[in-house]
Amino acid sequence: FAFVACRNGPAGQQNTVESFDLDAAGHVQDQGTVSVFPEGTNLGATPGLLRPGPGGRLLYTPLPDTANELLAVLPVNPDGSVLDDKGGAISLPEARGPITDVEVSPSMQNLSLTVEAGPTFATGELQVLQLAATNGRTGESPQFTIEAAGAPSSIVFDPTGSHAYVTL
């Protein structure tokens, strides 16, 4: 599947993630499955960037319009939809500022967040969350946090997973 976060759009397609099938050549098909983030659930918010999780079973997306900066962990269903049976996420860890990027480590054991300065601290930081081996869920609080000397905006790992690079 190819996934697109739709922040603003026509009625019925606001605050959605749309999933598109790929054909055998890898081309995106033009009919998608829309997953609406319904009001009144823990996903009544605008999805941010999307990052695939271990084995393509999960999507990680920050929810920037929530009172506390939340990271939604969305299960990918067989039809490509990304909400669970209650219309929500399976895990919603909280960051201390706006989440600017999310990256799963090559070992698929950790999830790293770049977080801008927020109301409770003056500098940005890199937060590392442990991923459960069985289902890819995150813990509710970081394993560890590294203070950044600036406002981190993105993170990538080298192919071996021995180094991470963060833009400030």
mmCIF file of C-alpha atoms in Angstrom:
data_model
loop_
_atom_site.group_PDB
_atom_site.id
_atom_site.type_symbol
_atom_site.label_atom_id
_atom_site.label_comp_id
_atom_site.label_asym_id
_atom_site.label_seq_id
_atom_site.Cartn_x
_atom_site.Cartn_y
_atom_site.Cartn_z
ATOM 1 C CA PHE A 1 0.000 0.000 0.000
ATOM 2 C CA ALA A 2 0.879 3.653 -0.423
ATOM 3 C CA PHE A 3 -0.441 5.934 2.327
ATOM 4 C CA VAL A 4 -1.331 9.638 2.146
ATOM 5 C CA ALA A 5 -2.218 11.862 5.123
ATOM 6 C CA CYS A 6 -4.966 14.318 4.137
ATOM 7 C CA ARG A 7 -5.163 17.324 6.421
ATOM 8 C CA ASN A 8 -7.550 19.535 4.477
ATOM 9 C CA GLY A 9 -9.813 18.449 1.694
ATOM 10 C CA PRO A 10 -13.395 18.121 0.574
ATOM 11 C CA ALA A 11 -16.090 17.181 3.092
ATOM 12 C CA GLY A 12 -15.559 13.617 4.289
ATOM 13 C CA GLN A 13 -11.856 13.637 3.430
ATOM 14 C CA GLN A 14 -10.508 15.929 6.134
ATOM 15 C CA ASN A 15 -8.313 14.395 8.837
ATOM 16 C CA THR A 16 -7.946 11.128 6.963
ATOM 17 C CA VAL A 17 -5.336 8.645 5.887
ATOM 18 C CA GLU A 18 -5.953 7.292 2.411
ATOM 19 C CA SER A 19 -4.491 3.920 1.392
ATOM 20 C CA PHE A 20 -3.792 3.002 -2.234
ATOM 21 C CA ASP A 21 -3.069 -0.446 -3.670
ATOM 22 C CA LEU A 22 -0.004 -0.967 -5.839
ATOM 23 C CA ASP A 23 -0.054 -3.035 -9.036
ATOM 24 C CA ALA A 24 2.562 -5.661 -9.913
ATOM 25 C CA ALA A 25 4.832 -2.987 -11.404
ATOM 26 C CA GLY A 26 4.612 -0.873 -8.236
ATOM 27 C CA HIS A 27 2.336 1.794 -9.706
ATOM 28 C CA VAL A 28 -0.203 3.390 -7.377
ATOM 29 C CA GLN A 29 -3.816 2.574 -8.247
ATOM 30 C CA ASP A 30 -6.303 5.432 -8.416
ATOM 31 C CA GLN A 31 -8.925 4.060 -6.021
ATOM 32 C CA GLY A 32 -8.102 4.311 -2.346
ATOM 33 C CA THR A 33 -9.454 3.273 1.042
ATOM 34 C CA VAL A 34 -10.191 6.267 3.277
ATOM 35 C CA SER A 35 -9.711 6.026 7.057
ATOM 36 C CA VAL A 36 -11.359 8.989 8.803
ATOM 37 C CA PHE A 37 -10.042 10.150 12.157
ATOM 38 C CA PRO A 38 -13.449 10.597 13.813
ATOM 39 C CA GLU A 39 -14.224 13.351 16.308
ATOM 40 C CA GLY A 40 -14.721 12.099 19.854
ATOM 41 C CA THR A 41 -12.141 9.319 19.582
ATOM 42 C CA ASN A 42 -8.462 9.418 20.482
ATOM 43 C CA LEU A 43 -7.814 10.214 16.809
ATOM 44 C CA GLY A 44 -10.085 13.246 16.444
ATOM 45 C CA ALA A 45 -7.057 15.117 15.132
ATOM 46 C CA THR A 46 -5.118 15.917 11.985
ATOM 47 C CA PRO A 47 -2.613 13.229 10.961
ATOM 48 C CA GLY A 48 0.937 14.406 10.352
ATOM 49 C CA LEU A 49 3.739 12.704 8.459
ATOM 50 C CA LEU A 50 3.464 8.925 8.060
ATOM 51 C CA ARG A 51 6.226 6.414 8.740
ATOM 52 C CA PRO A 52 5.907 2.642 8.199
ATOM 53 C CA GLY A 53 6.627 0.316 11.084
ATOM 54 C CA PRO A 54 8.055 -3.186 11.396
ATOM 55 C CA GLY A 55 7.002 -5.442 8.544
ATOM 56 C CA GLY A 56 4.546 -2.869 7.189
ATOM 57 C CA ARG A 57 1.978 -3.807 9.857
ATOM 58 C CA LEU A 58 1.901 -0.352 11.481
ATOM 59 C CA LEU A 59 2.005 3.327 10.607
ATOM 60 C CA TYR A 60 3.390 5.945 12.972
ATOM 61 C CA THR A 61 2.021 9.496 12.671
ATOM 62 C CA PRO A 62 2.290 12.561 14.913
ATOM 63 C CA LEU A 63 -1.009 14.282 15.715
ATOM 64 C CA PRO A 64 0.018 17.959 15.746
ATOM 65 C CA ASP A 65 -3.431 19.367 16.566
ATOM 66 C CA THR A 66 -3.757 17.574 19.907
ATOM 67 C CA ALA A 67 -3.389 19.373 23.254
ATOM 68 C CA ASN A 68 -0.299 17.303 24.053
ATOM 69 C CA GLU A 69 1.882 16.246 21.152
ATOM 70 C CA LEU A 70 0.861 12.633 20.532
ATOM 71 C CA LEU A 71 2.313 9.933 18.319
ATOM 72 C CA ALA A 72 -0.412 7.640 16.966
ATOM 73 C CA VAL A 73 0.502 4.027 16.240
ATOM 74 C CA LEU A 74 -1.980 2.791 13.650
ATOM 75 C CA PRO A 75 -2.460 -0.879 12.731
ATOM 76 C CA VAL A 76 -2.593 -1.541 8.984
ATOM 77 C CA ASN A 77 -5.615 -3.756 8.230
ATOM 78 C CA PRO A 78 -5.663 -6.237 5.303
ATOM 79 C CA ASP A 79 -7.748 -3.798 3.206
ATOM 80 C CA GLY A 80 -5.256 -0.982 3.799
ATOM 81 C CA SER A 81 -7.371 0.947 6.304
ATOM 82 C CA VAL A 82 -5.452 2.090 9.370
ATOM 83 C CA LEU A 83 -7.911 2.438 12.250
ATOM 84 C CA ASP A 84 -8.568 -0.245 14.831
ATOM 85 C CA ASP A 85 -12.086 -1.581 15.469
ATOM 86 C CA LYS A 86 -12.784 1.309 17.887
ATOM 87 C CA GLY A 87 -11.675 4.001 15.434
ATOM 88 C CA GLY A 88 -8.464 4.700 17.328
ATOM 89 C CA ALA A 89 -4.788 3.954 17.701
ATOM 90 C CA ILE A 90 -3.174 1.087 19.585
ATOM 91 C CA SER A 91 -0.648 3.335 21.336
ATOM 92 C CA LEU A 92 -0.448 7.098 21.910
ATOM 93 C CA PRO A 93 2.847 8.088 23.540
ATOM 94 C CA GLU A 94 3.163 11.763 24.414
ATOM 95 C CA ALA A 95 6.054 14.081 23.499
ATOM 96 C CA ARG A 96 7.053 17.287 25.317
ATOM 97 C CA GLY A 97 6.854 19.426 22.177
ATOM 98 C CA PRO A 98 5.940 19.318 18.479
ATOM 99 C CA ILE A 99 7.104 16.092 16.812
ATOM 100 C CA THR A 100 8.903 16.964 13.566
ATOM 101 C CA ASP A 101 10.031 13.510 12.419
ATOM 102 C CA VAL A 102 9.671 9.829 13.258
ATOM 103 C CA GLU A 103 12.019 7.041 12.206
ATOM 104 C CA VAL A 104 12.126 3.316 12.965
ATOM 105 C CA SER A 105 15.672 2.033 13.504
ATOM 106 C CA PRO A 106 17.009 -0.531 11.004
ATOM 107 C CA SER A 107 16.960 -3.148 13.800
ATOM 108 C CA MET A 108 13.216 -2.396 14.237
ATOM 109 C CA GLN A 109 13.768 -2.304 18.004
ATOM 110 C CA ASN A 110 13.514 1.458 18.545
ATOM 111 C CA LEU A 111 11.553 4.434 17.310
ATOM 112 C CA SER A 112 13.225 7.842 17.346
ATOM 113 C CA LEU A 113 11.354 11.159 17.480
ATOM 114 C CA THR A 114 12.772 14.594 16.789
ATOM 115 C CA VAL A 115 10.930 17.054 19.035
ATOM 116 C CA GLU A 116 11.030 20.855 18.908
ATOM 117 C CA ALA A 117 11.175 23.013 22.018
ATOM 118 C CA GLY A 118 7.907 23.007 23.917
ATOM 119 C CA PRO A 119 6.305 24.710 26.899
ATOM 120 C CA THR A 120 8.179 22.571 29.453
ATOM 121 C CA PHE A 121 11.739 22.850 28.098
ATOM 122 C CA ALA A 122 13.800 25.383 26.176
ATOM 123 C CA THR A 123 15.639 23.241 23.612
ATOM 124 C CA GLY A 124 14.696 20.511 21.204
ATOM 125 C CA GLU A 125 15.425 16.865 21.862
ATOM 126 C CA LEU A 126 15.693 13.417 20.396
ATOM 127 C CA GLN A 127 13.471 10.857 22.125
ATOM 128 C CA VAL A 128 13.996 7.118 21.707
ATOM 129 C CA LEU A 129 11.087 4.753 22.358
ATOM 130 C CA GLN A 130 11.392 0.991 22.539
ATOM 131 C CA LEU A 131 9.262 -1.043 20.122
ATOM 132 C CA ALA A 132 7.698 -4.268 21.341
ATOM 133 C CA ALA A 133 9.043 -7.184 19.280
ATOM 134 C CA THR A 134 5.657 -8.898 19.147
ATOM 135 C CA ASN A 135 3.483 -6.079 17.809
ATOM 136 C CA GLY A 136 5.589 -2.953 17.202
ATOM 137 C CA ARG A 137 3.809 -0.918 19.874
ATOM 138 C CA THR A 138 5.728 1.766 21.682
ATOM 139 C CA GLY A 139 6.139 2.369 25.368
ATOM 140 C CA GLU A 140 4.334 5.354 26.847
ATOM 141 C CA SER A 141 7.542 7.159 27.803
ATOM 142 C CA PRO A 142 10.953 7.362 26.108
ATOM 143 C CA GLN A 143 13.702 4.887 26.905
ATOM 144 C CA PHE A 144 16.039 7.866 26.871
ATOM 145 C CA THR A 145 16.115 11.487 25.741
ATOM 146 C CA ILE A 146 19.012 13.451 24.248
ATOM 147 C CA GLU A 147 18.923 17.244 24.465
ATOM 148 C CA ALA A 148 19.566 18.904 21.103
ATOM 149 C CA ALA A 149 21.567 22.091 20.601
ATOM 150 C CA GLY A 150 18.871 23.470 18.310
ATOM 151 C CA ALA A 151 15.493 22.612 16.824
ATOM 152 C CA PRO A 152 15.721 19.087 15.375
ATOM 153 C CA SER A 153 13.632 18.679 12.234
ATOM 154 C CA SER A 154 14.445 15.235 10.835
ATOM 155 C CA ILE A 155 16.342 12.029 11.519
ATOM 156 C CA VAL A 156 17.737 9.222 9.354
ATOM 157 C CA PHE A 157 19.795 6.133 10.134
ATOM 158 C CA ASP A 158 22.692 4.787 8.119
ATOM 159 C CA PRO A 159 21.961 1.348 6.567
ATOM 160 C CA THR A 160 23.785 -0.489 9.354
ATOM 161 C CA GLY A 161 21.850 1.288 12.086
ATOM 162 C CA SER A 162 25.048 2.215 13.900
ATOM 163 C CA HIS A 163 24.643 5.976 13.337
ATOM 164 C CA ALA A 164 21.717 8.369 13.337
ATOM 165 C CA TYR A 165 21.843 11.776 11.678
ATOM 166 C CA VAL A 166 19.682 14.626 12.950
ATOM 167 C CA THR A 167 19.221 18.022 11.295
ATOM 168 C CA LEU A 168 19.189 21.034 13.610
#
